[in-house]
């Protein structure tokens, strides 16, 4: 609990640090904990409450850290446990909470458990993973497909197939095997004892699989060379995700987390809010889960309204609203790019930031930047590299543009991923900081204003005020949040005394106002 009597994460704004692209401190071209520590003041001054750090564990990097070789250590490229201790102490001193990224669905194939499991079929670690004999006619045991392309099964020299819902280098753990559950109890306790404030849980909806490993029904035929995402969506995933019993894992973890007042927020990638809510609504599962439909919309009032209204209705005040992420384009790009995309992204952040319970920015969102341009030759994301398609996630992961010095102040060495050929001076923190009307200063103001509105920080219900049209508006207590998604001025359903307007222009809105400029959102008081 926080001093206000509500859970500390209720009403928090989170900031995703994609660690390897945030700030390098030792010149190896890879962001690290030392670099993050140097930038904590920046994050505290921005006004975020919570920092989510992407995986920092030893990893062979088949999927940029989401292939963990040891859950109880730090990859030496990022630092060490002492650096974690310093990071946590300094962040806490600034009033920031820090959550790490837990990857429990799969390990790296280089993890000692998988190595032992593969070396000896009688190893006590064999059942840590999902092994099966070939199907009766030969070939993989069932028709499941990997999220990253190809079958979800790979033949192993030990004489069986093993399951991997992602890369072959990411074998799935067998959560039906009790020792796996015990291992993760230890892992949680280890990091909580160090002072970590919680976890973002990777692929939280997929840990449990159908015990009979039945085929998934096919929804439609797709071309053999279709993008992995298209192939994945051509199946009804009845048996490889969202299985009965998965929430029980989180009930158990909740018991551990509660003793530390720590947060569990799940990457529950289910687009139906009714299914998503089962992970959070029992009150003894996850504290929160990301609402992914909210980050897949275009700049379209009906789409956004549908995602937010259905999400809030089902989410029982527990959802985390992401503006962007390291798996998706930055919001400014998604909404059309350029000045218009940035303006819309700020308006959308304003709209999200009034909803219960948490809002998350991805690094760079506070600058209104688009993804960095990465040429096909420089692509590193396995989706791009292994499918030979330049549709990977590298663009949203390019290094933070801090300033206009060489390598944008990110590193003194050679950046592990290009900075993005499209970056300009105006994209940098140095240019925007302190500059009235810049995206960065507008985000800072938004977060300040939001903090002064207890209605938006607690558990007040969301009452939707709009009934179609280009304006989406809701009320929580006496506070109203409204966003005009058209390019033209449009009327709002109630008169508003605006406290925050997502526009750089100094000209204030009339007091009160019944009209909003195009692509603009406000937070304010209901004015009768
Ligand atoms: C979701 C993570 O956000 C993504 O980056 C990763 O590739 C997959 N899970 C697999 O761990």
CSV table of C-alpha atoms and ligand atoms in Angstrom, one decimal, residues 63 66 106 148 166 170 200 202-203 267 326-327 393 397, ligand 1:
chain,number,residue,atom,x,y,z
A,63,UNK,CA,15.8,-13.2,-29.0
A,66,UNK,CA,14.0,-13.1,-24.0
A,106,UNK,CA,10.7,-20.6,-22.0
A,148,UNK,CA,8.3,-16.7,-35.0
A,166,UNK,CA,9.0,-19.1,-30.1
A,170,UNK,CA,13.7,-20.9,-26.6
A,200,UNK,CA,6.4,-7.7,-16.0
A,202,UNK,CA,6.5,-12.3,-20.5
A,203,UNK,CA,3.9,-14.4,-22.4
A,267,UNK,CA,1.9,-9.6,-20.9
A,326,UNK,CA,9.5,-2.7,-27.9
A,327,UNK,CA,7.4,-5.2,-30.0
A,393,UNK,CA,10.8,-5.0,-34.5
A,397,UNK,CA,14.3,-0.6,-30.5
B,1,LIG,C1,7.2,-11.0,-25.7
B,1,LIG,C2,8.4,-10.1,-25.7
B,1,LIG,O1,7.9,-8.7,-25.5
B,1,LIG,C3,9.1,-10.2,-27.0
B,1,LIG,O2,10.0,-9.2,-27.2
B,1,LIG,C4,9.6,-11.6,-27.1
B,1,LIG,O3,10.2,-11.8,-28.4
B,1,LIG,C5,8.5,-12.7,-26.9
B,1,LIG,N1,7.7,-12.3,-25.8
B,1,LIG,C6,9.2,-14.0,-26.5
B,1,LIG,O4,9.7,-14.0,-25.3
